Amino acid sequence: MADARPPGTSKNVVGRTPQQAVPMRPMRPSIDEIASKELLKPLVFPNHQRMFIAFSYLISGAMVYYMAFHHDFGPKRNVLTGLREFKARITKEFFYIDPKDKELEELKEKREPSNNPNQSRD
């Protein structure tokens, strides 16, 4: 059954040439396809991805800081003990007031009357 048509004019299943063919309607997606697409959508901040990433970095950093410096891992020494001791030493040095400085402050307060209305004058 040889057909004597020129090339490019073969009939499709409906009986029309490819130029006359009506485009087929897309098939409806199955429930599984719909469900998988819905499950792959982000659940939090879908339209604000940069804010979500910045928020994630902030929360992650805060968690690492807390776990490294404040969480109690018990009385035994661990990997973070040296880091904690270093932080405690630096913090103590930062907030330390030398006794000589205290004496100088007291002398200044005695010499100059205070402008603080809450402080009583003798």
PDB file of C-alpha atoms in Angstrom:
ATOM      1  CA  MET A   1       0.000   0.000   0.000  1.00  0.00           C
ATOM      2  CA  ALA A   2       2.304   2.637  -1.173  1.00  0.00           C
ATOM      3  CA  ASP A   3       0.922   6.126  -1.012  1.00  0.00           C
ATOM      4  CA  ALA A   4       1.948   8.491  -3.788  1.00  0.00           C
ATOM      5  CA  ARG A   5       1.990  11.742  -1.842  1.00  0.00           C
ATOM      6  CA  PRO A   6       4.807  14.249  -1.892  1.00  0.00           C
ATOM      7  CA  PRO A   7       7.098  14.232   1.178  1.00  0.00           C
ATOM      8  CA  GLY A   8       5.821  16.224   4.135  1.00  0.00           C
ATOM      9  CA  THR A   9       2.174  15.673   3.256  1.00  0.00           C
ATOM     10  CA  SER A  10       1.625  12.352   4.956  1.00  0.00           C
ATOM     11  CA  LYS A  11      -1.686  11.920   6.690  1.00  0.00           C
ATOM     12  CA  ASN A  12      -1.814  11.616  10.460  1.00  0.00           C
ATOM     13  CA  VAL A  13      -4.195   9.421  12.392  1.00  0.00           C
ATOM     14  CA  VAL A  14      -7.102  11.820  12.016  1.00  0.00           C
ATOM     15  CA  GLY A  15      -6.648  11.937   8.274  1.00  0.00           C
ATOM     16  CA  ARG A  16      -5.241  15.459   7.891  1.00  0.00           C
ATOM     17  CA  THR A  17      -1.846  16.614   6.709  1.00  0.00           C
ATOM     18  CA  PRO A  18       0.553  18.008   9.383  1.00  0.00           C
ATOM     19  CA  GLN A  19      -0.213  21.566   8.216  1.00  0.00           C
ATOM     20  CA  GLN A  20      -3.942  20.974   8.763  1.00  0.00           C
ATOM     21  CA  ALA A  21      -3.578  19.124  12.051  1.00  0.00           C
ATOM     22  CA  VAL A  22      -5.387  20.522  15.033  1.00  0.00           C
ATOM     23  CA  PRO A  23      -3.122  20.757  18.076  1.00  0.00           C
ATOM     24  CA  MET A  24      -4.032  18.192  20.684  1.00  0.00           C
ATOM     25  CA  ARG A  25      -5.265  19.367  24.043  1.00  0.00           C
ATOM     26  CA  PRO A  26      -2.758  18.806  26.822  1.00  0.00           C
ATOM     27  CA  MET A  27      -3.663  15.913  29.031  1.00  0.00           C
ATOM     28  CA  ARG A  28      -4.795  16.766  32.527  1.00  0.00           C
ATOM     29  CA  PRO A  29      -2.046  16.118  35.065  1.00  0.00           C
ATOM     30  CA  SER A  30      -2.594  13.247  37.400  1.00  0.00           C
ATOM     31  CA  ILE A  31      -3.183  13.725  41.103  1.00  0.00           C
ATOM     32  CA  ASP A  32       0.332  12.441  41.827  1.00  0.00           C
ATOM     33  CA  GLU A  33       1.878  15.110  39.580  1.00  0.00           C
ATOM     34  CA  ILE A  34      -0.177  17.852  41.210  1.00  0.00           C
ATOM     35  CA  ALA A  35       0.682  16.619  44.700  1.00  0.00           C
ATOM     36  CA  SER A  36       4.410  16.362  43.956  1.00  0.00           C
ATOM     37  CA  LYS A  37       4.461  19.942  42.576  1.00  0.00           C
ATOM     38  CA  GLU A  38       2.624  21.235  45.641  1.00  0.00           C
ATOM     39  CA  LEU A  39       4.956  19.403  48.002  1.00  0.00           C
ATOM     40  CA  LEU A  40       8.030  20.885  46.318  1.00  0.00           C
ATOM     41  CA  LYS A  41       6.882  24.473  46.874  1.00  0.00           C
ATOM     42  CA  PRO A  42       8.541  26.193  49.828  1.00  0.00           C
ATOM     43  CA  LEU A  43       6.247  26.472  52.805  1.00  0.00           C
ATOM     44  CA  VAL A  44       7.775  29.567  54.456  1.00  0.00           C
ATOM     45  CA  PHE A  45       8.334  32.946  52.775  1.00  0.00           C
ATOM     46  CA  PRO A  46       7.877  31.740  49.173  1.00  0.00           C
ATOM     47  CA  ASN A  47       8.008  35.281  47.763  1.00  0.00           C
ATOM     48  CA  HIS A  48      10.810  36.574  50.003  1.00  0.00           C
ATOM     49  CA  GLN A  49      13.719  34.224  49.422  1.00  0.00           C
ATOM     50  CA  ARG A  50      16.480  36.733  50.313  1.00  0.00           C
ATOM     51  CA  MET A  51      14.838  37.593  53.602  1.00  0.00           C
ATOM     52  CA  PHE A  52      14.415  33.911  54.388  1.00  0.00           C
ATOM     53  CA  ILE A  53      18.087  33.210  53.672  1.00  0.00           C
ATOM     54  CA  ALA A  54      19.202  36.152  55.832  1.00  0.00           C
ATOM     55  CA  PHE A  55      16.856  35.015  58.600  1.00  0.00           C
ATOM     56  CA  SER A  56      18.236  31.471  58.353  1.00  0.00           C
ATOM     57  CA  TYR A  57      21.833  32.720  58.655  1.00  0.00           C
ATOM     58  CA  LEU A  58      20.918  34.891  61.630  1.00  0.00           C
ATOM     59  CA  ILE A  59      19.159  32.076  63.481  1.00  0.00           C
ATOM     60  CA  SER A  60      21.954  29.610  62.663  1.00  0.00           C
ATOM     61  CA  GLY A  61      24.608  32.020  63.936  1.00  0.00           C
ATOM     62  CA  ALA A  62      22.664  32.652  67.132  1.00  0.00           C
ATOM     63  CA  MET A  63      22.311  28.918  67.716  1.00  0.00           C
ATOM     64  CA  VAL A  64      26.030  28.323  67.196  1.00  0.00           C
ATOM     65  CA  TYR A  65      26.886  31.196  69.566  1.00  0.00           C
ATOM     66  CA  TYR A  66      24.546  29.831  72.227  1.00  0.00           C
ATOM     67  CA  MET A  67      25.827  26.273  71.883  1.00  0.00           C
ATOM     68  CA  ALA A  68      29.467  27.368  71.960  1.00  0.00           C
ATOM     69  CA  PHE A  69      29.351  29.854  74.845  1.00  0.00           C
ATOM     70  CA  HIS A  70      26.248  29.333  77.002  1.00  0.00           C
ATOM     71  CA  HIS A  71      24.895  25.779  76.814  1.00  0.00           C
ATOM     72  CA  ASP A  72      25.925  23.582  79.746  1.00  0.00           C
ATOM     73  CA  PHE A  73      27.534  20.361  78.548  1.00  0.00           C
ATOM     74  CA  GLY A  74      28.262  19.118  82.074  1.00  0.00           C
ATOM     75  CA  PRO A  75      31.291  19.237  84.371  1.00  0.00           C
ATOM     76  CA  LYS A  76      33.683  17.420  82.036  1.00  0.00           C
ATOM     77  CA  ARG A  77      36.054  19.349  79.778  1.00  0.00           C
ATOM     78  CA  ASN A  78      35.165  19.266  76.113  1.00  0.00           C
ATOM     79  CA  VAL A  79      36.279  20.794  72.843  1.00  0.00           C
ATOM     80  CA  LEU A  80      34.616  24.133  73.565  1.00  0.00           C
ATOM     81  CA  THR A  81      36.019  24.568  77.088  1.00  0.00           C
ATOM     82  CA  GLY A  82      39.097  26.478  75.900  1.00  0.00           C
ATOM     83  CA  LEU A  83      36.961  28.812  73.810  1.00  0.00           C
ATOM     84  CA  ARG A  84      34.642  29.433  76.755  1.00  0.00           C
ATOM     85  CA  GLU A  85      37.577  30.170  79.077  1.00  0.00           C
ATOM     86  CA  PHE A  86      39.007  32.603  76.525  1.00  0.00           C
ATOM     87  CA  LYS A  87      35.646  34.404  76.236  1.00  0.00           C
ATOM     88  CA  ALA A  88      35.297  34.580  80.024  1.00  0.00           C
ATOM     89  CA  ARG A  89      38.811  36.020  80.378  1.00  0.00           C
ATOM     90  CA  ILE A  90      38.258  38.637  77.660  1.00  0.00           C
ATOM     91  CA  THR A  91      34.872  39.604  79.132  1.00  0.00           C
ATOM     92  CA  LYS A  92      36.359  39.926  82.618  1.00  0.00           C
ATOM     93  CA  GLU A  93      39.204  42.106  81.288  1.00  0.00           C
ATOM     94  CA  PHE A  94      36.760  44.278  79.366  1.00  0.00           C
ATOM     95  CA  PHE A  95      34.519  44.976  82.362  1.00  0.00           C
ATOM     96  CA  TYR A  96      37.334  45.134  84.952  1.00  0.00           C
ATOM     97  CA  ILE A  97      37.834  48.415  86.820  1.00  0.00           C
ATOM     98  CA  ASP A  98      41.243  48.955  88.343  1.00  0.00           C
ATOM     99  CA  PRO A  99      41.184  49.970  92.047  1.00  0.00           C
ATOM    100  CA  LYS A 100      43.286  53.029  91.194  1.00  0.00           C
ATOM    101  CA  ASP A 101      40.637  54.130  88.729  1.00  0.00           C
ATOM    102  CA  LYS A 102      37.962  53.705  91.394  1.00  0.00           C
ATOM    103  CA  GLU A 103      39.961  55.899  93.784  1.00  0.00           C
ATOM    104  CA  LEU A 104      40.355  58.602  91.111  1.00  0.00           C
ATOM    105  CA  GLU A 105      36.610  58.578  90.415  1.00  0.00           C
ATOM    106  CA  GLU A 106      35.845  58.935  94.119  1.00  0.00           C
ATOM    107  CA  LEU A 107      38.275  61.870  94.414  1.00  0.00           C
ATOM    108  CA  LYS A 108      36.670  63.595  91.410  1.00  0.00           C
ATOM    109  CA  GLU A 109      33.207  63.154  92.905  1.00  0.00           C
ATOM    110  CA  LYS A 110      34.346  64.637  96.220  1.00  0.00           C
ATOM    111  CA  ARG A 111      35.976  67.662  94.557  1.00  0.00           C
ATOM    112  CA  GLU A 112      33.178  68.516  92.152  1.00  0.00           C
ATOM    113  CA  PRO A 113      29.622  68.752  93.422  1.00  0.00           C
ATOM    114  CA  SER A 114      27.265  66.575  91.484  1.00  0.00           C
ATOM    115  CA  ASN A 115      24.517  67.988  89.299  1.00  0.00           C
ATOM    116  CA  ASN A 116      22.414  64.924  89.950  1.00  0.00           C
ATOM    117  CA  PRO A 117      19.178  66.009  91.736  1.00  0.00           C
ATOM    118  CA  ASN A 118      18.682  62.510  93.168  1.00  0.00           C
ATOM    119  CA  GLN A 119      21.902  62.690  95.137  1.00  0.00           C
ATOM    120  CA  SER A 120      21.517  64.443  98.509  1.00  0.00           C
ATOM    121  CA  ARG A 121      23.928  67.193  99.488  1.00  0.00           C
ATOM    122  CA  ASP A 122      25.258  67.441 103.028  1.00  0.00           C
TER     123      ASP A 122
END
